[in-house]
mmCIF file of C-alpha atoms in Angstrom:
data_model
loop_
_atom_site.group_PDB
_atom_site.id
_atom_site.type_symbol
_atom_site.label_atom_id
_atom_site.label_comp_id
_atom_site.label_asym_id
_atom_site.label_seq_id
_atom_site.Cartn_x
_atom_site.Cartn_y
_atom_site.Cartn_z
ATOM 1 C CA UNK M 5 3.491 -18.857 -14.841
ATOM 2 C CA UNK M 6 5.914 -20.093 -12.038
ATOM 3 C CA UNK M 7 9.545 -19.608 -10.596
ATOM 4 C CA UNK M 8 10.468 -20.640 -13.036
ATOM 5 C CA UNK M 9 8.754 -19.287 -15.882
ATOM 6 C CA UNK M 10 7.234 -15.794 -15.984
ATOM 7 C CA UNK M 11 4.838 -13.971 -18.115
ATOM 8 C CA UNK M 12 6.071 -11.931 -20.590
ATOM 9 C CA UNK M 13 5.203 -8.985 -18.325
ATOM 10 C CA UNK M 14 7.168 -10.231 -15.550
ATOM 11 C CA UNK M 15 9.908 -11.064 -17.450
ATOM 12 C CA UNK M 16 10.486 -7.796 -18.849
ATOM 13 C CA UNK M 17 10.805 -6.419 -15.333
ATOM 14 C CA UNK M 18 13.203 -8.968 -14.386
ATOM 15 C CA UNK M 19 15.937 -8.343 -17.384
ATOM 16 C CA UNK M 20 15.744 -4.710 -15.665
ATOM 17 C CA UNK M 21 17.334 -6.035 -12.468
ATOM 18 C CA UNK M 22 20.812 -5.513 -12.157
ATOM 19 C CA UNK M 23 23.100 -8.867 -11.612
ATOM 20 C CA UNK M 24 23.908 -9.070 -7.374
ATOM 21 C CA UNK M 25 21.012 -6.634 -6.523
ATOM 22 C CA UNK M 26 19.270 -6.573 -3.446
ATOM 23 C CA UNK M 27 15.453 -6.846 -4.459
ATOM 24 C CA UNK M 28 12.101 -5.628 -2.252
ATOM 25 C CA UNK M 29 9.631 -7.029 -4.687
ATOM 26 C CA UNK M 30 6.492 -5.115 -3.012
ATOM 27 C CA UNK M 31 3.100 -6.745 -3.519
ATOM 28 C CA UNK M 32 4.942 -9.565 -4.277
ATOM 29 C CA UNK M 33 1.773 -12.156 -4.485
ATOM 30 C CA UNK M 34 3.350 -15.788 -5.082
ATOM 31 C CA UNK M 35 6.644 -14.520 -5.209
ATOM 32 C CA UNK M 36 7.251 -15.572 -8.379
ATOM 33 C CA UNK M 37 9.571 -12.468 -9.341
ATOM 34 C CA UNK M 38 12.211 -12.928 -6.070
ATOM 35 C CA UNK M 39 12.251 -17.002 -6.558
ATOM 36 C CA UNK M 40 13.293 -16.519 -10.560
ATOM 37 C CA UNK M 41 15.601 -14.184 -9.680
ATOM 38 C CA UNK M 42 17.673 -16.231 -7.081
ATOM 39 C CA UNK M 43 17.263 -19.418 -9.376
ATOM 40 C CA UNK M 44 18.642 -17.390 -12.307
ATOM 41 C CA UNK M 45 21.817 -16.641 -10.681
ATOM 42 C CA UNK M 46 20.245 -12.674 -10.921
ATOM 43 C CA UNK M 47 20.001 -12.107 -6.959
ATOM 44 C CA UNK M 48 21.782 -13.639 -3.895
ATOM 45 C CA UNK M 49 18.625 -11.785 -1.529
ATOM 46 C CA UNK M 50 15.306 -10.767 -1.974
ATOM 47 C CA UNK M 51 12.608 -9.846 -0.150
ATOM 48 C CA UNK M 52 9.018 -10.628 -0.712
ATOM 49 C CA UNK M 53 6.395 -7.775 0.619
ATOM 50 C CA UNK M 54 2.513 -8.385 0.664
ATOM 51 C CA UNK M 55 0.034 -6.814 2.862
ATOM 52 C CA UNK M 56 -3.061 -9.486 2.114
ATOM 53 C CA UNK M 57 -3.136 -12.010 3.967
ATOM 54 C CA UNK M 58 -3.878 -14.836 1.385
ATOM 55 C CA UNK M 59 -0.644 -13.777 -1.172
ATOM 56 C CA UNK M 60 1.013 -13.472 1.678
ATOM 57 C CA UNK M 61 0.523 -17.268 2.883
ATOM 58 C CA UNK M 62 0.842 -18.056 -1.137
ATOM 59 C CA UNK M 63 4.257 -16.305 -1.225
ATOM 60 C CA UNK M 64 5.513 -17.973 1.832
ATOM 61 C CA UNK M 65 4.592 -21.416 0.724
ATOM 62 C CA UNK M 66 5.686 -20.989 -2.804
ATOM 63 C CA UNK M 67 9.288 -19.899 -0.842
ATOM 64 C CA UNK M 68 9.481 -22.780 0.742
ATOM 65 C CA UNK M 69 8.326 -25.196 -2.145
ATOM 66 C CA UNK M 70 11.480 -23.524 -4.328
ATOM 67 C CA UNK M 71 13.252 -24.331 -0.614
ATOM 68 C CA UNK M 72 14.311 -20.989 -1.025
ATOM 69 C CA UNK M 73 14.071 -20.040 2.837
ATOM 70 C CA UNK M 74 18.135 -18.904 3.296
ATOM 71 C CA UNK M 75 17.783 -16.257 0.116
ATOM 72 C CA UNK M 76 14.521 -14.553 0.480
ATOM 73 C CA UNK M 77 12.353 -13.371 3.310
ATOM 74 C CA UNK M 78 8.412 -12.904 2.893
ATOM 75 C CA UNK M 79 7.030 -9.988 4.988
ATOM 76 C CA UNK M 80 3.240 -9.288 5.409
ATOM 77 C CA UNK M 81 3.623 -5.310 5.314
ATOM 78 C CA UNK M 82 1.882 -2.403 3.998
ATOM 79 C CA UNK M 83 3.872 -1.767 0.687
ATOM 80 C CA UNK M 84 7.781 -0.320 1.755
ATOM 81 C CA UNK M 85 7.000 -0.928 5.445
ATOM 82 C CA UNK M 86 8.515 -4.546 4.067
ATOM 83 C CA UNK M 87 12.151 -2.651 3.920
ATOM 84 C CA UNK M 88 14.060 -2.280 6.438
ATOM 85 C CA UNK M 89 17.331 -0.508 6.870
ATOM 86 C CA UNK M 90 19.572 -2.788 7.677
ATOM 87 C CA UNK M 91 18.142 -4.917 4.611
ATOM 88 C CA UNK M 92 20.706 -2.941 1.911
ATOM 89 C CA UNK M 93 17.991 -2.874 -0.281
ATOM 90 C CA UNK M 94 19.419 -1.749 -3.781
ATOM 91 C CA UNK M 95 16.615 -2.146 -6.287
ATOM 92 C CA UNK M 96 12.444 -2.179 -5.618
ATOM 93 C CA UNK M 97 9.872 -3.845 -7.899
ATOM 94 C CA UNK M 98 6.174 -2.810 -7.706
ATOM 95 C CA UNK M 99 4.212 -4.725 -10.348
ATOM 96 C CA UNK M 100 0.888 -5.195 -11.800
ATOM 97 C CA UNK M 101 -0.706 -1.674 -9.623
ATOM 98 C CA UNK M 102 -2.469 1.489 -10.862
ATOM 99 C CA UNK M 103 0.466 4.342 -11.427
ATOM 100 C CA UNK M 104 -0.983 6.633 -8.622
ATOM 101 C CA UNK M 105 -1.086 3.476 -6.378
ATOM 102 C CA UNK M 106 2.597 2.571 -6.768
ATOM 103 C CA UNK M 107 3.610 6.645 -6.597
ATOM 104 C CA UNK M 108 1.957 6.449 -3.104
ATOM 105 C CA UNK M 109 3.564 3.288 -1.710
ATOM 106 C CA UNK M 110 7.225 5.010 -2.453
ATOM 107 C CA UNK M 111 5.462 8.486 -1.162
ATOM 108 C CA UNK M 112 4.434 7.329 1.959
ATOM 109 C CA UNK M 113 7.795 6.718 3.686
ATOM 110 C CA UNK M 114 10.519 8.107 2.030
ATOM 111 C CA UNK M 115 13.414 7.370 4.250
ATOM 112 C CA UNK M 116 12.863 3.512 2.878
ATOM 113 C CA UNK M 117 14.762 4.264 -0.201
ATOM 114 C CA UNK M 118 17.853 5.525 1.023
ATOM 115 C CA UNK M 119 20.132 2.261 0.194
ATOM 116 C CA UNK M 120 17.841 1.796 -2.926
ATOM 117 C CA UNK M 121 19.462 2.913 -6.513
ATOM 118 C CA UNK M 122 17.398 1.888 -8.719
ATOM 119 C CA UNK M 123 12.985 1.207 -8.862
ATOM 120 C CA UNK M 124 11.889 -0.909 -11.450
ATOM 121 C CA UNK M 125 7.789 -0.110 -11.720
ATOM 122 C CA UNK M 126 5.333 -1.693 -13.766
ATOM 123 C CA UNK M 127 2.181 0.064 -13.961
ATOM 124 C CA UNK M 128 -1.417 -1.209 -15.235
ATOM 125 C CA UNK M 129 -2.582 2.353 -15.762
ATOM 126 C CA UNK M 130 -1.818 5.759 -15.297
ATOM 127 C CA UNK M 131 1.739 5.247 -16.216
ATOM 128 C CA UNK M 132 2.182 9.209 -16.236
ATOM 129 C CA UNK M 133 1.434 9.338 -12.055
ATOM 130 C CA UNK M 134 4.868 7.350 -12.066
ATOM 131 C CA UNK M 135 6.937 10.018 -13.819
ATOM 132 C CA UNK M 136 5.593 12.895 -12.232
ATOM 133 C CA UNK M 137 6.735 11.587 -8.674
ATOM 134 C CA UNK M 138 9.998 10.917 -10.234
ATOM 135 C CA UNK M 139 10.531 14.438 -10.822
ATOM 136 C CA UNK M 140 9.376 15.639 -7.987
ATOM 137 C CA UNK M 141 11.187 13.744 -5.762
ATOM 138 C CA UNK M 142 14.869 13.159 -7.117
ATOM 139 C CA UNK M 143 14.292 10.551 -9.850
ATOM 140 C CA UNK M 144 14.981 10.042 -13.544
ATOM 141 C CA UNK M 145 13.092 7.612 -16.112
ATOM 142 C CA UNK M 146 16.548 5.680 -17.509
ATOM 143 C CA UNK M 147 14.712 3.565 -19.621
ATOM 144 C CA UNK M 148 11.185 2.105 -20.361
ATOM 145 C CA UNK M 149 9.395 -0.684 -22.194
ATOM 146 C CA UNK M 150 6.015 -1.437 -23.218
ATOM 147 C CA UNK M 151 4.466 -4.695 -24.230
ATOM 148 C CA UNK M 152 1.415 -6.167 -24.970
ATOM 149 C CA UNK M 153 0.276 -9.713 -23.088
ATOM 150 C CA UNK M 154 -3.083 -11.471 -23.359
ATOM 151 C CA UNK M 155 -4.724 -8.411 -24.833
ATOM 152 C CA UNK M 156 -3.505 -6.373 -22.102
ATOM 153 C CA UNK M 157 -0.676 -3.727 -22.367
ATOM 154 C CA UNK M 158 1.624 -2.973 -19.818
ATOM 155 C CA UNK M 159 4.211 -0.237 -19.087
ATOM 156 C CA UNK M 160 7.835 -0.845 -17.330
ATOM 157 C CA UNK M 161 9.210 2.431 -16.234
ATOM 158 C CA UNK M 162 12.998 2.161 -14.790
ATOM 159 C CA UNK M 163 14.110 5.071 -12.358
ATOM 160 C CA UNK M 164 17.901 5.936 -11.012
ATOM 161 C CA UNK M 165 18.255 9.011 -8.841
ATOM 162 C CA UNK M 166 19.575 12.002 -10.733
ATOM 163 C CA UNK M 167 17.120 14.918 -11.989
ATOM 164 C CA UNK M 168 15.804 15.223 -15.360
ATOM 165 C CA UNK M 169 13.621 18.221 -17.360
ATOM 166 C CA UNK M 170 10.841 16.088 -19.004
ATOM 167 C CA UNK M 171 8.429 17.682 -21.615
ATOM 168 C CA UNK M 172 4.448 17.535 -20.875
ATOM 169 C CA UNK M 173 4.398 15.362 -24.009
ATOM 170 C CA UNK M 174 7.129 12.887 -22.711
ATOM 171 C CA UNK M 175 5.803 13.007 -18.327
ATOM 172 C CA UNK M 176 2.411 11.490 -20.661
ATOM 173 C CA UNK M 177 3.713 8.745 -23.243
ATOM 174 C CA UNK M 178 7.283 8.381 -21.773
ATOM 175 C CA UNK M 179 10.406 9.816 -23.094
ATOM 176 C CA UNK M 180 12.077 6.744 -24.152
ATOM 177 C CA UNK M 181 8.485 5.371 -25.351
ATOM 178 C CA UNK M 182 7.790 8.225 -27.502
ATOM 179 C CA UNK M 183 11.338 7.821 -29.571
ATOM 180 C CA UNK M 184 10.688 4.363 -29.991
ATOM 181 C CA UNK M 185 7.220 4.700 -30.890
ATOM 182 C CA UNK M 186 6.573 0.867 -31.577
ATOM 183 C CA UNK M 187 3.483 -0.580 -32.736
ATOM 184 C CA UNK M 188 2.389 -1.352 -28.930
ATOM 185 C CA UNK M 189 3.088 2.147 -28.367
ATOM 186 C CA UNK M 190 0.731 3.311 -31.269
ATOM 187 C CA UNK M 191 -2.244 0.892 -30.640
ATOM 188 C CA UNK M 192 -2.443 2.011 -27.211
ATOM 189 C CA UNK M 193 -2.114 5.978 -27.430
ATOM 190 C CA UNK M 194 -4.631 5.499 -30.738
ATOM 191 C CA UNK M 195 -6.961 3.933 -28.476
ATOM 192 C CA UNK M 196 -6.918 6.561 -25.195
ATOM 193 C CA UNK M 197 -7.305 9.193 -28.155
ATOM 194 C CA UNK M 198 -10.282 7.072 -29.293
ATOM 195 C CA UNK M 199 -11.841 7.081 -26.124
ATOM 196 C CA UNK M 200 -11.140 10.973 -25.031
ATOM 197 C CA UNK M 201 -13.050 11.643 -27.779
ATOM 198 C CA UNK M 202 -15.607 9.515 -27.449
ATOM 199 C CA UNK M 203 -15.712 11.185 -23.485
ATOM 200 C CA UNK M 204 -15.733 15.048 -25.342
ATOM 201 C CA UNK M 205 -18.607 13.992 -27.047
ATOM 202 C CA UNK M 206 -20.938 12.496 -24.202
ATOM 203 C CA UNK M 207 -19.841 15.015 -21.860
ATOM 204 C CA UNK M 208 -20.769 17.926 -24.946
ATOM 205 C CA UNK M 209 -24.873 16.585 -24.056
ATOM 206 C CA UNK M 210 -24.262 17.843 -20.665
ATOM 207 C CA UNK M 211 -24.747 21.150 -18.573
ATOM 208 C CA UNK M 212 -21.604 22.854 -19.221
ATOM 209 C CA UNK M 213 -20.214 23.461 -15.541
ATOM 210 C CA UNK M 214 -17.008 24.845 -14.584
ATOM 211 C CA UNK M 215 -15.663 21.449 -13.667
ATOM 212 C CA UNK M 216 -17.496 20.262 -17.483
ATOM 213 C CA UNK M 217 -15.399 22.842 -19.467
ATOM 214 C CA UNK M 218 -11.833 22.145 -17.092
ATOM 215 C CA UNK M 219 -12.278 18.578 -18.322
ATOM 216 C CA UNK M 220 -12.851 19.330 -21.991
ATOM 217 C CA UNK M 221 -9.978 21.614 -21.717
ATOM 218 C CA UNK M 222 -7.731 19.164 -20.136
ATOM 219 C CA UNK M 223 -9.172 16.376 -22.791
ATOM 220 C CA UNK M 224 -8.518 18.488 -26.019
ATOM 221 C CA UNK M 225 -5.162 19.441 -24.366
ATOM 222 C CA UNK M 226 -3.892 15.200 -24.047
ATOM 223 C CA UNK M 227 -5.651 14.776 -27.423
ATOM 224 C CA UNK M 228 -3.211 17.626 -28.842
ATOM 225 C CA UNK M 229 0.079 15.933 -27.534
ATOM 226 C CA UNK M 230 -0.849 12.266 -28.465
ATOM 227 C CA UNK M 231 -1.566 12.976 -32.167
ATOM 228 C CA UNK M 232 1.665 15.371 -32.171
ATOM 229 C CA UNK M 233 3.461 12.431 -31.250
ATOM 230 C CA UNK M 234 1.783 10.229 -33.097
ATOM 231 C CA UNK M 235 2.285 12.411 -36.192
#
C-alpha cells in the first residue's frame, strides 16, 4: 500500500468521500488516505491528524515525498484537536480503531464538527459503539459497507446529520448491512454467534453471580437478533 495504491479497506473509505471535500483524516499514520485523495483529483485540502509521534514524522515525510506540502497539512494532535475552525472541514475519516475508540474521539469535543457534513468511520470492532453515538448525538448511518481483507473483516459506517429511529437488531449488524446481508456479512455474524456461545457455555461452569446471569442474559439476547437476521 501507498499514495497511490490503497488496500482494499482504505479504498472503500475513500469512494465514500465526496468530490471537493475538505478531509481531517484523524489517526492518519502515513497519510496514505489524504495523499490519494489529492492525487485522484478527489480533494483540493486535507488534513493529516496523528497524536504518536513516529506516524506523525511518517505522515509528514510521506507529504513531502508526494511534494504534497501546498494541499495537506500534518498535525500531531490528540484525535479532532487536529481541526480547527477556520479549517472548513466538511468530511472526517477515522480508520482502522476500535468502535468505542472512534465514538470517543468525535465525543470528546463536539464543537469540532460544526463545518463537518459528513464522517466516514471505519471500525475494527465494535462497529455497534459507532451507531449508538450517532443517535445520540444528531447523526444518521446513510450507508455502510463491509469487506473482508487478508482474513480480516472490516466495517465502513457513513454518517450525515439528520435523526433516524434504528431497531436494536439494525444499532447491532447495521441497517443497510442487514438488507444486504452478503456473504461477508454472514461469515462474520455466524462467527460472533459461534463464539457467544462458546462464552455461555464456559461461563455456565462458573458461580452464577449477578453480573454472571446479566451477561448470559445480554448473550442469549445478541444471539436472538443475529440468527433472526440471519434467518
Amino acid at each position: 500500500m501507498n499514495a497511490q495504491k490503497l488496500s482494499k479497506r482504505l479504498q472503500t473509505v475513500a469512494a465514500y468521500v465526496p468530490q471537493n471535500a475538505v478531509v481531517a483524516d484523524i489517526g492518519s499514520d502515513h497519510a496514505y488516505l489524504p495523499c490519494y485523495l489529492v492525487h485522484q483529483g478527489i480533494v483540493q485540502k486535507a488534513i493529516a491528524g496523528e497524536v504518536v509521534k513516529g506516524p506523525y514524522e511518517s505522515a509528514c515525510k510521506e507529504v513531502r515525498t508526494e511534494q504534497l506540502q501546498d494541499k495537506i497539512t500534518v498535525r500531531l494532535a490528540d484525535g479532532m484537536e487536529a481541526v480547527e475552525h477556520e479549517d472548513g472541514v466538511t468530511t472526517v475519516t477515522i480508520a482502522g480503531m476500535g468502535g468505542p475508540l472512534i465514538a470517543s474521539i468525535l465525543n470528546k469535543d463536539l464543537t469540532r464538527l460544526q463545518t463537518v457534513e459528513r464522517l466516514i468511520l471505519q471500525p475494527n470492532i465494535h462497529a455497534m459503539a459507532i451507531r449508538v453515538w450517532a443517535k445520540q448525538n444528531g447523526w444518521k448511518v446513510i450507508d455502510e459497507a463491509i469487506l473482508k481483507e487478508d482474513r480480516k473483516i472490516y466495517e465502513v459506517l457513513v454518517l450525515e446529520r439528520g435523526t433516524e429511529d434504528l431497531t436494536e437488531a439494525e444499532l447491532l449488524v447495521g441497517p443497510y448491512l442487514m438488507r444486504e446481508k452478503n456473504d461477508v456479512f454472514v461469515e462474520k455474524w455466524t462467527g460472533e454467534v459461534k463464539q457467544w456461545q462458546q462464552i455461555l457455555a464456559s461461563i455456565a461452569e462458573v458461580e452464577q453471580t449477578e453480573a454472571i446471569q446479566e451477561k448470559q442474559k445480554e448473550l442469549h439476547a445478541k444471539i436472538a437478533i443475529v440468527k433472526d437476521v440471519l434467518a
